[in-house]
PDB file of C-alpha atoms in Angstrom:
ATOM      1  CA  MET I   1      44.207  89.288  62.853  1.00 60.00           C
ATOM      2  CA  PRO I   2      45.992  88.939  59.458  1.00 68.00           C
ATOM      3  CA  VAL I   3      46.800  85.557  58.030  1.00 73.00           C
ATOM      4  CA  LEU I   4      50.485  84.918  57.675  1.00 67.00           C
ATOM      5  CA  SER I   5      51.965  83.174  54.713  1.00 71.00           C
ATOM      6  CA  PRO I   6      54.112  80.105  55.451  1.00 71.00           C
ATOM      7  CA  GLN I   7      57.192  82.130  55.022  1.00 69.00           C
ATOM      8  CA  GLN I   8      55.950  84.827  57.289  1.00 64.00           C
ATOM      9  CA  ASN I   9      54.985  82.427  59.770  1.00 63.00           C
ATOM     10  CA  ALA I  10      58.317  80.648  59.779  1.00 61.00           C
ATOM     11  CA  TYR I  11      60.162  83.764  60.115  1.00 49.00           C
ATOM     12  CA  ALA I  12      57.757  85.093  63.068  1.00 55.00           C
ATOM     13  CA  GLN I  13      58.467  81.721  64.748  1.00 59.00           C
ATOM     14  CA  TYR I  14      62.307  82.117  64.234  1.00 52.00           C
ATOM     15  CA  LYS I  15      62.260  85.663  65.683  1.00 52.00           C
ATOM     16  CA  ASN I  16      60.186  84.498  68.662  1.00 55.00           C
ATOM     17  CA  ASN I  17      62.588  81.481  69.139  1.00 56.00           C
ATOM     18  CA  LYS I  18      65.597  83.906  68.999  1.00 53.00           C
ATOM     19  CA  ILE I  19      64.114  86.097  71.474  1.00 57.00           C
ATOM     20  CA  MET I  20      63.092  83.390  73.874  1.00 59.00           C
ATOM     21  CA  SER I  21      66.504  81.658  73.744  1.00 57.00           C
ATOM     22  CA  ALA I  22      68.444  84.932  74.203  1.00 70.00           C
ATOM     23  CA  SER I  23      70.553  85.698  77.278  1.00 84.00           C
ATOM     24  CA  GLY I  24      70.134  88.968  79.222  1.00 85.00           C
ATOM     25  CA  PRO I  25      73.087  90.670  77.368  1.00 90.00           C
ATOM     26  CA  GLU I  26      71.790  89.541  74.066  1.00 92.00           C
ATOM     27  CA  LEU I  27      68.382  90.910  74.745  1.00 94.00           C
ATOM     28  CA  THR I  28      69.948  94.191  75.661  1.00 94.00           C
ATOM     29  CA  LEU I  29      71.732  94.066  72.319  1.00 95.00           C
ATOM     30  CA  MET I  30      68.398  93.391  70.528  1.00 95.00           C
ATOM     31  CA  LEU I  31      66.842  96.448  72.123  1.00 97.00           C
ATOM     32  CA  TYR I  32      69.756  98.698  71.201  1.00 98.00           C
ATOM     33  CA  ASP I  33      69.318  97.268  67.646  1.00 97.00           C
ATOM     34  CA  GLY I  34      65.567  97.853  67.652  1.00 98.00           C
ATOM     35  CA  ALA I  35      66.083 101.453  68.877  1.00 98.00           C
ATOM     36  CA  ILE I  36      68.428 102.071  65.953  1.00 98.00           C
ATOM     37  CA  LYS I  37      65.989 100.573  63.510  1.00 98.00           C
ATOM     38  CA  PHE I  38      63.203 102.629  64.770  1.00 98.00           C
ATOM     39  CA  LEU I  39      65.428 105.739  64.702  1.00 98.00           C
ATOM     40  CA  ASN I  40      66.351 105.124  60.967  1.00 98.00           C
ATOM     41  CA  VAL I  41      62.613 104.814  60.106  1.00 98.00           C
ATOM     42  CA  ALA I  42      61.766 107.986  62.084  1.00 98.00           C
ATOM     43  CA  GLU I  43      64.573 109.907  60.137  1.00 98.00           C
ATOM     44  CA  TYR I  44      63.241 108.752  56.855  1.00 98.00           C
ATOM     45  CA  ALA I  45      59.762 109.383  57.663  1.00 98.00           C
ATOM     46  CA  ILE I  46      60.554 113.036  58.864  1.00 98.00           C
ATOM     47  CA  GLU I  47      62.464 113.471  55.531  1.00 98.00           C
ATOM     48  CA  LYS I  48      59.283 112.165  53.640  1.00 98.00           C
ATOM     49  CA  SER I  49      56.947 114.330  55.848  1.00 97.00           C
ATOM     50  CA  ASP I  50      55.294 111.185  57.345  1.00 98.00           C
ATOM     51  CA  ILE I  51      54.525 112.654  60.565  1.00 98.00           C
ATOM     52  CA  GLN I  52      52.495 109.801  61.970  1.00 98.00           C
ATOM     53  CA  LYS I  53      55.187 107.185  61.099  1.00 98.00           C
ATOM     54  CA  ALA I  54      57.957 109.590  62.584  1.00 98.00           C
ATOM     55  CA  HIS I  55      55.893 109.908  65.675  1.00 98.00           C
ATOM     56  CA  ASN I  56      55.239 106.098  66.035  1.00 98.00           C
ATOM     57  CA  ASN I  57      58.892 105.221  65.577  1.00 98.00           C
ATOM     58  CA  ILE I  58      60.060 107.840  67.932  1.00 98.00           C
ATOM     59  CA  ILE I  59      57.465 106.499  70.417  1.00 98.00           C
ATOM     60  CA  LYS I  60      58.945 103.012  69.984  1.00 98.00           C
ATOM     61  CA  THR I  61      62.383 104.277  70.643  1.00 98.00           C
ATOM     62  CA  GLU I  62      61.230 105.990  73.808  1.00 98.00           C
ATOM     63  CA  LYS I  63      59.529 102.781  75.071  1.00 98.00           C
ATOM     64  CA  ILE I  64      62.817 100.824  74.644  1.00 98.00           C
ATOM     65  CA  ILE I  65      64.765 103.659  76.524  1.00 98.00           C
ATOM     66  CA  GLU I  66      62.143 103.507  79.310  1.00 98.00           C
ATOM     67  CA  TYR I  67      62.448  99.742  79.348  1.00 97.00           C
ATOM     68  CA  LEU I  68      66.330  99.948  79.704  1.00 97.00           C
ATOM     69  CA  ARG I  69      65.913 102.525  82.306  1.00 97.00           C
ATOM     70  CA  ASN I  70      63.623 100.523  84.501  1.00 96.00           C
ATOM     71  CA  THR I  71      65.927  97.491  84.257  1.00 94.00           C
ATOM     72  CA  LEU I  72      69.015  99.223  85.686  1.00 94.00           C
ATOM     73  CA  ASP I  73      70.294  97.815  88.973  1.00 94.00           C
ATOM     74  CA  MET I  74      71.399 100.998  90.730  1.00 94.00           C
ATOM     75  CA  LYS I  75      73.418  98.938  93.280  1.00 95.00           C
ATOM     76  CA  TYR I  76      76.197  99.227  90.581  1.00 92.00           C
ATOM     77  CA  PRO I  77      77.762 102.561  90.293  1.00 91.00           C
ATOM     78  CA  VAL I  78      77.907 102.182  86.425  1.00 91.00           C
ATOM     79  CA  ALA I  79      74.006 102.178  86.467  1.00 94.00           C
ATOM     80  CA  GLN I  80      73.997 105.913  87.344  1.00 95.00           C
ATOM     81  CA  ASP I  81      76.098 106.490  84.184  1.00 95.00           C
ATOM     82  CA  PHE I  82      73.496 104.596  82.099  1.00 95.00           C
ATOM     83  CA  GLU I  83      70.627 106.441  83.837  1.00 97.00           C
ATOM     84  CA  ASN I  84      72.161 109.767  82.952  1.00 97.00           C
ATOM     85  CA  MET I  85      72.652 108.589  79.403  1.00 97.00           C
ATOM     86  CA  TYR I  86      69.200 107.254  79.026  1.00 98.00           C
ATOM     87  CA  SER I  87      67.654 110.320  80.645  1.00 98.00           C
ATOM     88  CA  TYR I  88      69.359 112.584  78.177  1.00 98.00           C
ATOM     89  CA  ILE I  89      68.264 110.409  75.249  1.00 98.00           C
ATOM     90  CA  SER I  90      64.616 110.418  76.608  1.00 98.00           C
ATOM     91  CA  ARG I  91      64.555 114.184  76.933  1.00 98.00           C
ATOM     92  CA  ARG I  92      66.104 114.594  73.306  1.00 98.00           C
ATOM     93  CA  LEU I  93      63.435 112.083  71.858  1.00 98.00           C
ATOM     94  CA  VAL I  94      60.723 113.961  73.284  1.00 98.00           C
ATOM     95  CA  GLU I  95      61.975 117.156  71.824  1.00 98.00           C
ATOM     96  CA  ALA I  96      62.497 115.408  68.443  1.00 98.00           C
ATOM     97  CA  ASN I  97      59.029 114.127  68.412  1.00 98.00           C
ATOM     98  CA  LEU I  98      57.397 117.517  69.211  1.00 98.00           C
ATOM     99  CA  ASN I  99      59.430 119.277  66.613  1.00 97.00           C
ATOM    100  CA  LYS I 100      59.936 116.334  64.088  1.00 98.00           C
ATOM    101  CA  ASP I 101      63.538 117.296  64.242  1.00 98.00           C
ATOM    102  CA  LYS I 102      65.619 115.126  61.952  1.00 98.00           C
ATOM    103  CA  ASP I 103      68.871 116.508  63.412  1.00 98.00           C
ATOM    104  CA  ILE I 104      67.959 115.394  66.938  1.00 98.00           C
ATOM    105  CA  VAL I 105      66.990 111.959  65.493  1.00 98.00           C
ATOM    106  CA  VAL I 106      70.305 111.744  63.854  1.00 98.00           C
ATOM    107  CA  GLU I 107      72.021 112.837  66.986  1.00 98.00           C
ATOM    108  CA  ILE I 108      70.392 110.195  69.201  1.00 98.00           C
ATOM    109  CA  ASN I 109      71.009 107.632  66.440  1.00 98.00           C
ATOM    110  CA  GLY I 110      74.659 108.264  66.761  1.00 98.00           C
ATOM    111  CA  HIS I 111      74.541 107.817  70.478  1.00 98.00           C
ATOM    112  CA  MET I 112      72.534 104.578  70.153  1.00 98.00           C
ATOM    113  CA  HIS I 113      75.148 103.184  67.778  1.00 98.00           C
ATOM    114  CA  ALA I 114      77.936 104.179  70.113  1.00 98.00           C
ATOM    115  CA  ILE I 115      76.150 102.539  72.902  1.00 97.00           C
ATOM    116  CA  ARG I 116      75.533  99.378  71.076  1.00 97.00           C
ATOM    117  CA  ASP I 117      79.108  99.167  69.666  1.00 97.00           C
ATOM    118  CA  ASN I 118      80.473  99.494  73.320  1.00 94.00           C
ATOM    119  CA  TRP I 119      77.920  96.989  74.559  1.00 94.00           C
ATOM    120  CA  VAL I 120      79.193  94.381  72.062  1.00 95.00           C
ATOM    121  CA  GLU I 121      82.685  95.092  73.107  1.00 94.00           C
ATOM    122  CA  VAL I 122      81.679  94.516  76.830  1.00 91.00           C
ATOM    123  CA  MET I 123      79.986  91.332  75.837  1.00 91.00           C
ATOM    124  CA  LYS I 124      83.078  90.093  73.862  1.00 92.00           C
ATOM    125  CA  ALA I 125      85.312  91.059  76.881  1.00 92.00           C
ATOM    126  CA  ASN I 126      83.160  88.996  78.998  1.00 88.00           C
ATOM    127  CA  HIS I 127      83.007  85.990  76.673  1.00 82.00           C
ATOM    128  CA  VAL I 128      79.459  86.368  75.960  1.00 77.00           C
ATOM    129  CA  PHE I 129      78.766  84.796  72.500  1.00 69.00           C
ATOM    130  CA  VAL I 130      77.673  87.798  70.073  1.00 64.00           C
ATOM    131  CA  LYS I 131      75.499  86.516  67.294  1.00 62.00           C
ATOM    132  CA  ASP I 132      75.136  88.708  64.209  1.00 56.00           C
ATOM    133  CA  ALA I 133      77.093  91.480  65.914  1.00 54.00           C
TER     134      ALA I 133
END
């Protein structure tokens, strides 16, 4: 296990506290932000022909989407819309990873930005405090 500097340790503790104190909607927003970050890294890695880095970051995005799918409460009609969206994104991520296709990564990143932005608006409409949005 690597030894962290005092600054790194403080930042890691801050991130952990931020996650542990977040509400459900805020955690969902963090997941969307994480997926976008990993897609950005994957896109850059594909451009630089870093196949392993692209693969790892697409897989991280796939895991986030899988988690989001598993947390859907299907008793609400809107959950089916999210399921359809996440299912499409999952299929496209597999295709992007198999072919290391930057265009698909860019497409999915666009969808994730739109989903994230809509989620922020839903949070605001429901008076959920949105930090750093």
